Amino acid sequence: MAQMTMIQAIRDAMRVELERDPETLVFGEDVGKNGGVFRATEGLQEMYGEERVFDTPLAESGIGGLAVGLGLQGYRPIAEIQFFGFVLEVMDSIVNQASRMRFRSGGRFHSPITFRSPFGGGVKTPENHADSFEGYMLQTPGVKVVIPSNPYDAKGLLSSAIRDNDPVIFLEHLKLYRSIRTEVPEEAYTIPLGQANVVREGGDVTIVTYGAMVHVSLQAADEILKMKGIKAEVIDLRTISPIDIETIAASIQKTNRAIVVQEAQRTSGVAAEVIAQINEKALLHLEAPVIRVAPPDTVYPFAAVEDEWLPTPSFVVDAIIQVLEF
Amino acid sequence: MSKLPYEVQTEPVTPLSILSPDGEIVDEALMPELTDEQLKEIMYRMVFTRTWDERAVNLGRQGRLGFYAPVSGQEASMIGSEYALNKDDFICPGYRDMPQIVWHGLPLYQAFLYSRGHQHGGQIPEDVHVLMPQIIIGAQILHATGVAMAFKKKGEKRVAITYTGDGGSSEGDFYEGMNFAGAFKLPVIYVVQNNGYAITTPYAKQTGALSVAHKAVAAGIRGVQVDGMDVLAVIKAVQEAAERGRNGEGATLIEMLTYRFRPHSMADDTTKYRTKDEEAEWSLKDPITRFAKFLEKKGLWTDEDTARVKEEAKATVNEHIKKAEQTEKMTVSGLIDSMFEHTPAHMEAQKADFQ
């Protein structure tokens, strides 16, 4: 075991998978010699050579299409999109091509691709860097979408994503890259995709969340416990597509109340889908409507006003009080 | 104003031409090496494809085929370019390029199933190296680029080939694909079948470039222009490009000047944008009559041969359309099961609604 940041854990997952499967390739803008703009691929080209870890021209669509083509010939591409705000340049390769390859060929071809990309607010990035565009991916049949919240999960989930024989979108929150250290095994391990994790147990209210909002929610859970003795259960979705509704429904059976916390704008992201599935699976256990904690439906804010725009623990506390007092 | 010394200069290109419209060899030195049997086989395929195209249009009108993009007029560019490949070369076709993948090995009834909107149409046999037709214009150019990179990485002497039309050369992915191939020196052939129109929009409204072939310069790859109504010129150009690819000399953009005698699709009315004179002028360049004249002079082909191939093609089309029509219907739960290697639980549950 070693103490690792999330960026180190992500790098370690790629190291382990490059070692394990010679068909695995890592490529993108500045991922080679430079080791990535966030050091996520640091040293990998030195260890595995330019044939396995390489830089590409600056063209996201080209990167996505390259991954699809390499996937057709037996390679296992890990393609990096430098910031997920740039995904719109490569939407066709993800949404029309990789996601549909198995389906449209009746299983003859598939796309064992992992698209890695950083996103997320709180670090004052310039425009088009921090946007939470995971909702677009959620609405794409044929892809899985993973968003880890800590180093241990990041490594295990990324290994699973890479080994998955269908496309996985792996989104890495910028604020979490270096803000937490946890124990991470140096050997390979996997965490199944599609399984949420109860990161804090409690019997009074369920908080469903993912990404950086897991930590905001945990702080809120501390505060509400101190303030009112309320015990909140916090569920980290980890995979946002498919959603692990069983874990959420089981929690609500116990707590009878739930909120969903996300960094994406109110009508974007995952919250609406979580609430719809709760209605289908756990309505009769609810004592109050499920409400969302999410930023307003503006464009992602200017850096100078980011901290006021993003959900804070006090927003979450207010929402908990609202569902408790309903 | 005089030209500035630091200004990029371009000159018009001269298309590669081997066979004149009268079926005479214009330049013996350029002639690809082909045996009499091979020449007859190429003719067979072109006549077969013309007949198949005629039948497909009719089957479409009868509702026995669905989406269909006519190919008459483009037999030389399609058949010739496929003929110049090896069986293990990989084809990424556009939506009009069904003939190439059928002659590369996709059974005809599967092409018909694709047209009818049946999943089995895309279940390419294991030993056939093609993708199903690409509807998103430009996407196939990137896929071929990735496939070519795989061949290069594995050290295999194979090339990828992909096709688009003149309109497709305006897409961003067209440039990105070629540019990646230039940067990585990949064994890939980008064919642009320039038939003068993208649906109703003429070539002149796509670009101010002197030719599509000029666009290769921007990617640092080789660009050539070919008389796309001349099957021998097409074969020569593709053979050469494939050889260069196999030898590690990188990618080639080949612009093939051609014409479609029929509408863009079954829903298109050519009278809105083409003149009778223009159509008549191009029909004089018909790749089949031209090649037939050449073969007749060599004593390799007669009108009886043409009639025989047409009958054979009709019978084959009939047999395959029946096979397509008799293919088992798809089910929604079958569709659900074909999304992922392992169907997730929530989708397993969705199957219940359709059983």
XYZ file of C-alpha atoms in Angstrom:
681
model
C 0.000 0.000 0.000
C 1.075 3.543 -0.672
C -0.399 6.952 -0.049
C -1.483 8.358 -3.382
C -3.275 11.376 -4.752
C -5.986 10.738 -7.323
C -3.706 11.759 -10.159
C -1.094 9.260 -8.978
C -3.719 6.539 -8.649
C -4.954 7.231 -12.185
C -1.435 7.072 -13.523
C -0.880 3.864 -11.598
C -3.975 2.268 -13.128
C -2.651 3.040 -16.612
C 0.779 1.695 -15.655
C -0.782 -1.545 -14.418
C -2.965 -1.941 -17.520
C -0.165 -1.103 -19.976
C 1.864 -3.808 -18.271
C -0.970 -6.299 -18.238
C -2.185 -6.011 -21.837
C 0.240 -5.235 -24.698
C -2.678 -4.044 -26.854
C -3.349 -1.146 -24.488
C -2.404 2.262 -25.938
C -2.390 5.697 -24.325
C -2.636 8.760 -26.548
C -3.830 12.331 -26.678
C -2.519 15.879 -26.666
C 0.752 16.152 -24.672
C 0.395 12.806 -22.904
C 3.722 11.422 -24.151
C 7.026 13.013 -23.276
C 5.316 15.736 -21.281
C 3.413 13.185 -19.194
C 0.107 15.005 -19.562
C -0.882 18.520 -18.582
C -1.696 17.175 -15.086
C 1.069 14.494 -14.924
C -1.512 11.715 -15.301
C 0.685 9.885 -17.806
C 4.045 10.893 -16.366
C 6.840 8.430 -17.117
C 4.573 6.048 -19.038
C 6.164 6.781 -22.404
C 9.595 6.229 -20.890
C 8.464 2.846 -19.558
C 6.445 1.587 -22.527
C 7.822 3.478 -25.503
C 6.399 5.775 -28.130
C 4.540 2.933 -29.807
C 2.329 2.519 -26.718
C 2.138 6.053 -25.277
C 2.137 8.879 -27.791
C 1.166 12.435 -28.576
C -1.326 13.279 -31.286
C -2.037 16.344 -33.394
C -4.306 18.862 -31.695
C -7.652 17.594 -32.930
C -10.144 15.944 -30.594
C -12.293 14.511 -33.368
C -9.213 12.953 -34.926
C -8.264 11.439 -31.565
C -11.701 9.898 -31.141
C -11.766 8.500 -34.664
C -8.246 7.151 -34.272
C -9.397 5.306 -31.147
C -12.345 3.786 -33.011
C -10.108 2.629 -35.869
C -7.472 1.180 -33.532
C -10.236 -0.552 -31.566
C -11.422 -2.250 -34.767
C -8.000 -3.882 -35.152
C -7.703 -5.305 -31.660
C -6.122 -2.433 -29.762
C -7.418 -1.179 -26.434
C -7.156 2.614 -26.641
C -7.086 4.967 -23.662
C -7.697 8.288 -25.374
C -7.333 11.496 -23.412
C -9.408 14.599 -24.075
C -7.416 17.364 -22.429
C -10.492 19.018 -20.869
C -14.016 17.687 -21.104
C -15.234 21.076 -22.286
C -13.564 20.099 -25.564
C -15.668 16.936 -25.883
C -18.035 18.722 -28.228
C -15.341 18.444 -30.922
C -15.399 14.657 -30.582
C -19.060 13.991 -29.895
C -19.551 12.124 -33.167
C -16.797 9.636 -32.422
C -18.219 8.954 -28.959
C -21.960 9.237 -29.497
C -22.391 8.051 -33.089
C -19.435 5.760 -33.577
C -17.836 4.080 -30.541
C -21.129 3.742 -28.672
C -22.872 2.083 -31.616
C -20.127 -0.101 -33.033
C -21.185 -3.350 -31.355
C -24.868 -2.693 -32.055
C -24.629 -1.721 -35.695
C -22.332 -4.605 -36.521
C -24.403 -7.128 -34.580
C -21.395 -7.886 -32.397
C -18.877 -8.281 -35.220
C -16.925 -5.212 -34.089
C -16.716 -3.404 -30.784
C -15.023 -0.367 -29.276
C -12.986 -1.238 -26.159
C -12.105 2.415 -25.639
C -11.653 4.448 -22.463
C -12.035 8.179 -22.970
C -10.273 9.874 -20.038
C -10.936 13.517 -19.415
C -10.636 16.064 -16.606
C -13.471 18.418 -15.696
C -14.882 20.218 -12.692
C -14.876 23.539 -10.900
C -13.261 25.189 -7.953
C -9.790 25.788 -9.350
C -10.469 28.954 -11.371
C -9.807 27.525 -14.812
C -10.425 29.584 -17.951
C -13.566 29.169 -20.014
C -14.641 25.729 -21.300
C -12.456 23.757 -18.882
C -14.655 23.042 -15.867
C -18.085 22.317 -17.356
C -19.938 19.261 -16.079
C -21.017 17.751 -19.408
C -21.624 14.252 -18.039
C -25.339 14.636 -18.756
C -24.650 14.446 -22.498
C -22.919 11.138 -21.957
C -25.685 9.861 -19.715
C -28.081 10.220 -22.633
C -25.911 8.152 -24.935
C -26.897 4.499 -25.241
C -23.869 2.247 -25.473
C -21.419 4.030 -23.181
C -20.739 3.752 -19.481
C -19.832 6.855 -17.523
C -17.581 6.769 -14.467
C -16.715 9.612 -12.081
C -14.477 8.665 -9.155
C -14.281 10.770 -5.997
C -11.091 9.453 -4.367
C -7.745 7.834 -5.236
C -8.671 4.268 -4.251
C -11.835 4.270 -6.363
C -10.072 6.043 -9.231
C -7.505 3.297 -9.682
C -9.906 0.374 -9.361
C -12.556 1.963 -11.546
C -10.080 3.014 -14.223
C -8.701 -0.516 -14.438
C -12.251 -1.817 -14.854
C -12.965 0.843 -17.474
C -9.876 -0.077 -19.483
C -10.649 -3.808 -19.326
C -14.270 -3.248 -20.318
C -14.851 -4.263 -23.929
C -17.288 -1.412 -24.513
C -16.653 2.350 -24.438
C -16.300 4.008 -21.061
C -16.162 7.744 -20.385
C -13.905 8.271 -17.366
C -14.213 11.772 -15.921
C -11.628 13.074 -13.497
C -12.491 16.029 -11.285
C -9.776 18.675 -11.372
C -10.264 19.730 -7.767
C -9.833 16.146 -6.565
C -6.606 15.466 -8.474
C -4.331 16.459 -5.583
C -6.606 17.474 -2.716
C -6.919 14.038 -1.075
C -4.502 11.201 -0.374
C -5.631 7.694 0.465
C -4.085 4.271 0.742
C -3.916 2.699 -2.720
C -2.592 -0.835 -3.332
C 0.336 -0.911 -5.743
C -0.873 -4.094 -7.386
C -3.761 -4.326 -9.822
C -7.333 -4.430 -8.520
C -10.699 -3.563 -9.955
C -13.929 -2.036 -8.710
C -16.980 -3.164 -10.685
C -18.581 -0.510 -12.879
C -22.198 0.269 -12.087
C -21.893 -0.095 -8.312
C -22.437 2.810 -5.960
C -20.700 3.047 -2.604
C -22.227 4.039 0.716
C -19.451 6.310 1.956
C -21.226 7.216 5.180
C -24.044 5.389 6.864
C -27.013 7.118 8.415
C -30.698 6.523 8.992
C -32.390 9.896 8.622
C -31.809 11.108 5.063
C -30.075 9.815 1.937
C -27.714 12.044 -0.040
C -27.031 10.758 -3.548
C -24.024 12.399 -5.165
C -20.812 11.954 -7.181
C -17.502 13.607 -7.992
C -16.396 16.585 -5.907
C -19.862 16.863 -4.418
C -19.216 13.681 -2.440
C -16.863 15.690 -0.225
C -19.230 18.655 -0.021
C -21.970 16.234 1.020
C -19.779 14.587 3.659
C -19.055 17.998 5.178
C -22.754 18.766 5.148
C -23.432 15.453 6.878
C -20.988 16.456 9.638
C -22.647 19.837 10.032
C -26.219 18.560 10.195
C -25.177 15.942 12.736
C -23.634 18.642 14.927
C -26.513 21.057 14.415
C -29.468 18.744 14.814
C -28.230 15.227 15.494
C -29.448 14.194 12.026
C -27.670 11.187 10.539
C -27.264 11.468 6.783
C -26.346 8.493 4.600
C -24.075 9.528 1.732
C -24.051 7.474 -1.462
C -21.237 8.029 -3.947
C -22.609 6.869 -7.302
C -19.097 6.279 -8.747
C -20.685 5.126 -12.017
C -23.339 7.546 -13.215
C -24.325 5.409 -16.184
C -25.709 2.914 -15.463
C -27.006 4.193 -12.123
C -27.020 1.755 -9.213
C -30.642 2.310 -8.246
C -30.690 -0.773 -5.983
C -28.263 0.789 -3.512
C -30.189 4.067 -3.579
C -33.565 2.361 -3.126
C -32.253 0.249 -0.238
C -31.024 3.395 1.496
C -34.326 5.199 1.013
C -36.218 2.232 2.478
C -34.272 3.001 5.631
C -34.224 6.818 5.573
C -37.484 7.660 3.737
C -35.968 10.907 2.516
C -33.446 11.796 -0.146
C -31.691 14.629 -1.887
C -29.434 14.594 -4.938
C -26.353 16.802 -4.988
C -24.525 17.614 -8.201
C -22.128 20.192 -9.579
C -23.824 20.252 -12.985
C -26.522 22.829 -13.623
C -29.973 22.004 -12.327
C -31.407 20.705 -15.604
C -28.154 19.008 -16.633
C -26.183 16.199 -15.040
C -27.603 13.123 -13.348
C -30.052 14.367 -10.721
C -33.203 14.240 -12.829
C -32.492 10.644 -13.832
C -31.804 9.599 -10.238
C -35.056 11.175 -9.090
C -37.020 9.519 -11.897
C -35.614 6.126 -10.972
C -36.371 6.720 -7.274
C -39.979 7.451 -8.279
C -40.130 4.127 -10.071
C -38.390 2.036 -7.432
C -38.939 3.639 -4.024
C -41.860 6.076 -4.164
C -43.841 4.331 -1.448
C -40.950 4.690 0.979
C -40.727 8.468 0.597
C -41.976 10.883 3.255
C -40.998 13.926 1.192
C -40.224 14.805 -2.412
C -36.655 14.189 -3.553
C -34.996 17.529 -4.216
C -31.887 18.617 -6.060
C -28.952 20.668 -4.915
C -27.398 22.065 -8.063
C -26.134 25.323 -9.524
C -28.452 27.530 -11.558
C -29.011 26.988 -15.261
C -26.445 29.535 -16.399
C -23.376 28.922 -18.478
C -20.498 27.755 -16.257
C -19.481 30.861 -14.298
C -16.568 33.237 -14.685
C -13.704 32.168 -12.438
C -14.139 35.128 -10.077
C -17.647 34.063 -9.052
C -17.145 30.299 -9.137
C -17.188 29.763 -5.367
C -20.569 31.445 -5.009
C -22.039 29.484 -7.908
C -20.906 25.981 -6.925
C -22.902 24.085 -4.274
C -21.414 24.373 -0.765
C -22.095 22.292 2.361
C -24.546 24.920 3.580
C -26.651 24.528 0.424
C -26.776 20.811 1.160
C -27.667 21.385 4.826
C -30.543 23.651 3.762
C -31.838 20.958 1.418
C -31.676 18.318 4.150
C -33.674 20.571 6.490
C -36.180 21.154 3.694
C -36.890 17.437 3.175
C -36.930 16.767 6.919
C -39.432 19.536 7.586
C -41.640 18.776 4.595
C -0.423 42.349 -59.058
C 2.608 40.138 -59.330
C 3.001 37.028 -57.223
C 4.923 37.501 -54.006
C 7.840 35.136 -53.495
C 6.513 33.954 -50.120
C 3.045 33.215 -51.451
C 2.081 29.534 -51.775
C 1.769 28.721 -55.459
C -0.627 26.184 -56.924
C -1.108 24.985 -60.457
C -3.978 22.966 -61.877
C -3.348 19.198 -61.910
C -3.760 16.937 -64.900
C -5.823 13.851 -64.135
C -4.240 10.460 -64.687
C -5.810 9.008 -67.808
C -4.990 5.726 -69.520
C -8.041 4.917 -71.601
C -9.621 7.420 -73.984
C -13.430 7.590 -74.315
C -13.012 5.591 -77.552
C -11.290 2.791 -75.671
C -7.782 3.624 -76.914
C -4.754 3.440 -74.626
C -3.482 7.005 -74.244
C -0.278 6.122 -72.441
C 1.015 2.550 -72.685
C 3.699 3.168 -70.066
C 1.084 3.815 -67.387
C -0.911 0.679 -68.142
C -1.356 -1.472 -64.987
C -0.209 -5.067 -65.296
C -3.357 -7.111 -65.790
C -3.897 -10.471 -67.481
C -6.687 -10.995 -70.005
C -8.595 -12.937 -67.365
C -8.282 -10.062 -64.939
C -9.436 -7.547 -67.550
C -12.510 -9.682 -68.214
C -13.187 -10.036 -64.494
C -13.121 -6.251 -64.057
C -15.582 -5.876 -66.927
C -17.765 -8.585 -65.432
C -17.907 -6.761 -62.129
C -18.734 -3.409 -63.721
C -21.586 -4.810 -65.804
C -22.836 -6.832 -62.850
C -22.819 -3.717 -60.628
C -24.669 -1.617 -63.249
C -27.372 -4.270 -63.464
C -27.537 -4.623 -59.703
C -27.931 -0.827 -59.452
C -30.816 -0.848 -61.958
C -32.503 -3.693 -60.095
C -31.928 -2.012 -56.713
C -33.644 1.175 -57.883
C -36.643 -0.889 -58.981
C -36.656 -2.960 -55.811
C -36.614 0.307 -53.909
C -39.674 1.524 -55.812
C -41.431 -1.757 -54.991
C -40.642 -1.275 -51.317
C -38.410 -4.352 -51.208
C -35.319 -2.268 -50.459
C -35.030 0.726 -48.146
C -32.282 3.320 -48.169
C -30.328 3.138 -51.399
C -27.778 5.483 -52.977
C -27.458 4.801 -56.734
C -24.018 4.078 -58.189
C -24.424 3.988 -62.005
C -21.618 5.978 -63.597
C -19.218 5.378 -60.721
C -18.392 1.741 -61.573
C -14.833 2.523 -62.622
C -13.984 4.423 -59.450
C -15.695 1.882 -57.209
C -14.866 -1.432 -58.861
C -11.413 -0.422 -60.044
C -10.299 0.878 -56.674
C -11.443 -2.260 -54.856
C -9.889 -4.484 -57.508
C -6.502 -2.897 -56.909
C -6.514 -3.984 -53.240
C -5.492 -7.172 -51.506
C -8.171 -9.182 -49.736
C -6.758 -8.294 -46.321
C -6.780 -4.550 -46.966
C -9.482 -2.813 -44.984
C -12.305 -0.726 -46.492
C -14.142 2.039 -44.624
C -16.938 2.921 -47.052
C -19.311 5.857 -47.200
C -23.023 5.269 -47.694
C -22.783 5.034 -51.489
C -19.895 2.559 -51.451
C -21.754 -0.726 -51.177
C -20.208 -2.181 -54.386
C -16.672 -2.000 -52.956
C -17.543 -3.929 -49.803
C -19.618 -6.485 -51.701
C -16.767 -7.182 -54.120
C -14.459 -7.310 -51.114
C -16.554 -10.162 -49.733
C -19.774 -8.989 -48.080
C -22.589 -11.277 -49.302
C -25.069 -9.368 -51.475
C -28.080 -10.360 -49.370
C -26.415 -8.661 -46.399
C -26.047 -5.488 -48.439
C -29.779 -5.735 -49.096
C -30.426 -6.302 -45.389
C -28.440 -3.160 -44.614
C -30.649 -1.287 -47.077
C -33.787 -2.727 -45.467
C -32.575 -1.736 -41.973
C -31.726 -5.145 -40.562
C -28.903 -5.678 -38.080
C -27.597 -8.776 -39.858
C -26.573 -6.485 -42.723
C -23.740 -5.203 -40.520
C -22.594 -8.609 -39.283
C -19.621 -8.686 -41.613
C -18.175 -12.200 -42.043
C -14.997 -12.728 -39.982
C -12.709 -13.003 -43.016
C -14.061 -9.909 -44.775
C -12.147 -6.740 -43.977
C -14.688 -3.979 -44.282
C -16.898 -1.804 -42.127
C -20.545 -1.265 -42.885
C -21.372 1.940 -44.823
C -20.883 5.136 -42.846
C -23.745 7.618 -42.792
C -21.923 10.417 -40.961
C -19.946 11.975 -43.786
C -16.305 12.175 -42.734
C -16.357 9.729 -39.809
C -15.115 6.869 -42.002
C -12.034 8.924 -42.867
C -10.966 8.914 -39.217
C -11.694 5.206 -38.820
C -9.528 4.302 -41.800
C -6.780 6.429 -40.289
C -6.951 4.469 -37.025
C -7.059 1.140 -38.853
C -3.992 2.190 -40.849
C -2.180 3.099 -37.645
C -2.931 -0.399 -36.326
C -1.450 -1.967 -39.495
C 1.653 0.145 -39.127
C 2.059 -0.692 -35.431
C 1.728 -4.409 -36.134
C 4.144 -4.204 -39.033
C 1.544 -5.685 -41.370
C 1.777 -4.980 -45.098
C -1.831 -3.905 -45.307
C -3.504 -0.636 -46.242
C -6.771 0.976 -45.251
C -8.885 2.686 -47.883
C -11.814 5.003 -47.379
C -14.201 6.843 -49.644
C -16.102 10.065 -49.554
C -17.643 12.407 -52.087
C -16.742 15.937 -53.162
C -19.059 17.385 -50.519
C -17.355 15.262 -47.878
C -14.064 16.990 -48.584
C -15.464 20.078 -46.835
C -15.840 18.229 -43.525
C -13.450 18.837 -40.639
C -12.924 15.099 -40.215
C -11.696 14.875 -43.812
C -8.851 17.221 -42.994
C -8.181 15.784 -39.525
C -7.921 12.249 -40.851
C -5.510 13.177 -43.641
C -3.507 15.338 -41.277
C -3.111 12.503 -38.752
C -1.978 10.257 -41.599
C 0.536 12.884 -42.628
C 1.864 13.264 -39.083
C 2.156 9.501 -38.470
C 2.951 8.494 -42.063
C 0.176 5.924 -42.226
C -0.664 3.371 -44.949
C -4.043 4.763 -45.922
C -5.719 5.799 -49.159
C -8.333 8.540 -49.113
C -10.523 8.351 -52.186
C -12.734 11.283 -53.066
C -15.243 10.350 -55.714
C -15.930 13.782 -57.116
C -19.179 13.398 -59.050
C -19.689 17.145 -59.212
C -22.563 17.365 -56.774
C -23.311 16.919 -53.097
C -27.058 16.287 -53.369
C -27.866 19.519 -55.244
C -24.801 21.587 -54.367
C -22.182 21.769 -57.124
C -18.479 21.313 -56.438
C -17.787 25.025 -57.004
C -19.852 25.832 -53.916
C -17.845 23.443 -51.704
C -14.485 25.136 -52.049
C -12.355 27.581 -53.936
C -9.611 24.957 -54.172
C -8.509 24.176 -57.738
C -9.123 20.503 -57.037
C -9.829 18.213 -54.090
C -6.433 16.635 -54.754
C -4.794 19.961 -53.824
C -6.069 19.484 -50.282
C -3.449 16.783 -49.730
C -0.864 19.553 -49.550
C -2.389 20.828 -46.298
C -1.829 17.428 -44.677
C 1.601 16.724 -46.107
C 0.440 13.638 -47.967
C 0.525 12.777 -51.642
C -2.367 13.985 -53.764
C -3.338 12.722 -57.202
C -6.234 13.247 -59.554
C -7.615 10.516 -61.757
C -10.139 10.230 -64.538
C -12.701 8.354 -62.465
C -14.523 7.103 -65.574
C -11.378 5.234 -66.622
C -11.108 1.973 -64.753
C -7.489 1.380 -65.774
C -6.425 4.790 -64.470
C -8.253 4.128 -61.215
C -6.542 0.758 -60.789
C -3.157 2.240 -61.574
C -3.559 5.047 -59.041
C -4.780 2.791 -56.245
C -2.153 0.116 -56.888
C 0.535 2.746 -56.700
C -0.907 4.308 -53.535
C -1.240 0.883 -51.905
C 2.308 -0.030 -52.777
C 3.598 3.208 -51.311
C 1.537 2.588 -48.188
C 2.913 -0.923 -47.800
C 6.437 0.378 -48.280
C 6.068 2.880 -45.463
C 5.816 5.906 -47.748
C 2.586 7.128 -46.198
C -0.861 8.156 -47.320
C -2.352 9.244 -50.637
C -5.403 11.315 -51.447
C -6.894 10.260 -54.779
C -9.533 12.445 -56.357
C -11.554 10.517 -58.920
C -13.500 12.662 -61.366
C -16.724 10.833 -61.993
C -20.455 11.282 -62.427
C -23.571 9.598 -61.131
C -26.062 8.966 -63.873
C -28.853 8.628 -61.354
C -30.102 10.846 -58.531
C -28.242 11.299 -55.242
C -30.746 9.058 -53.494
C -34.181 7.718 -54.235
C -35.684 10.926 -52.848
C -33.781 13.323 -55.103
C -34.911 15.132 -58.263
C -31.935 15.859 -60.538
C -33.931 18.050 -62.928
C -33.797 20.797 -60.320
C -30.041 21.213 -60.594
C -28.696 19.385 -63.674
C -29.172 19.972 -67.356
C -29.860 17.350 -70.006
C -26.796 18.572 -71.887
C -24.557 17.962 -68.932
C -25.929 14.463 -68.465
C -25.506 13.694 -72.158
C -21.939 14.926 -72.105
C -21.023 12.681 -69.211
C -22.803 9.678 -70.664
C -20.265 9.789 -73.494
C -17.674 9.034 -70.827
C -19.562 6.001 -69.488
C -16.897 3.793 -67.881
C -18.539 0.583 -69.055
C -18.897 1.412 -72.763
C -15.405 2.811 -72.783
C -13.867 -0.283 -71.236
C -16.031 -2.546 -73.433
C -14.632 -0.871 -76.541
C -11.116 -1.522 -75.294
C -11.842 -5.184 -74.563
C -13.707 -5.716 -77.837
C -10.696 -4.519 -79.777
C -8.592 -7.032 -77.895
C -11.123 -9.743 -78.670
C -11.886 -10.231 -74.985
C -15.497 -9.117 -74.847
C -18.651 -9.181 -76.972
C -22.207 -7.924 -76.653
C -23.193 -11.509 -75.863
C -20.903 -11.410 -72.850
C -22.640 -8.287 -71.627
C -26.053 -9.881 -72.103
C -24.919 -13.022 -70.266
C -23.546 -11.044 -67.278
C -26.749 -9.027 -67.073
C -28.823 -12.207 -66.877
C -26.503 -13.629 -64.279
C -26.651 -10.445 -62.239
C -30.447 -10.362 -62.367
C -30.666 -13.959 -61.205
C -28.176 -13.322 -58.392
C -30.018 -10.207 -57.264
C -33.306 -12.136 -57.231
C -31.804 -14.933 -55.216
C -30.264 -12.544 -52.683
C -33.291 -10.304 -52.262
C -35.300 -13.430 -51.478
C -32.706 -14.511 -48.971
C -32.847 -11.052 -47.403
C -36.622 -11.171 -47.229
C -36.528 -14.591 -45.605
C -34.062 -13.541 -42.907
C -35.495 -13.890 -39.448
C -37.008 -10.700 -38.027
C -35.156 -8.854 -35.327
C -36.527 -8.593 -31.801
C -36.250 -5.715 -29.360
C -34.689 -7.979 -26.753
C -32.135 -9.014 -29.359
C -31.306 -5.349 -29.893
C -30.916 -4.856 -26.153
C -28.551 -7.818 -25.950
C -26.363 -6.433 -28.716
C -25.563 -3.139 -26.988
C -22.866 -4.376 -24.623
C -20.737 -7.446 -24.121
C -22.535 -7.910 -20.794
C -26.073 -6.514 -20.711
C -26.445 -4.311 -17.606
C -29.195 -5.159 -15.116
C -31.381 -2.153 -15.946
C -31.438 -3.184 -19.602
C -32.141 -6.817 -18.743
C -35.197 -5.453 -16.949
C -36.207 -3.438 -20.035
C -36.471 -6.662 -22.041
C -39.463 -7.744 -19.974
C -41.599 -5.047 -21.621
C -41.064 -6.661 -25.026
C -41.642 -10.321 -24.252
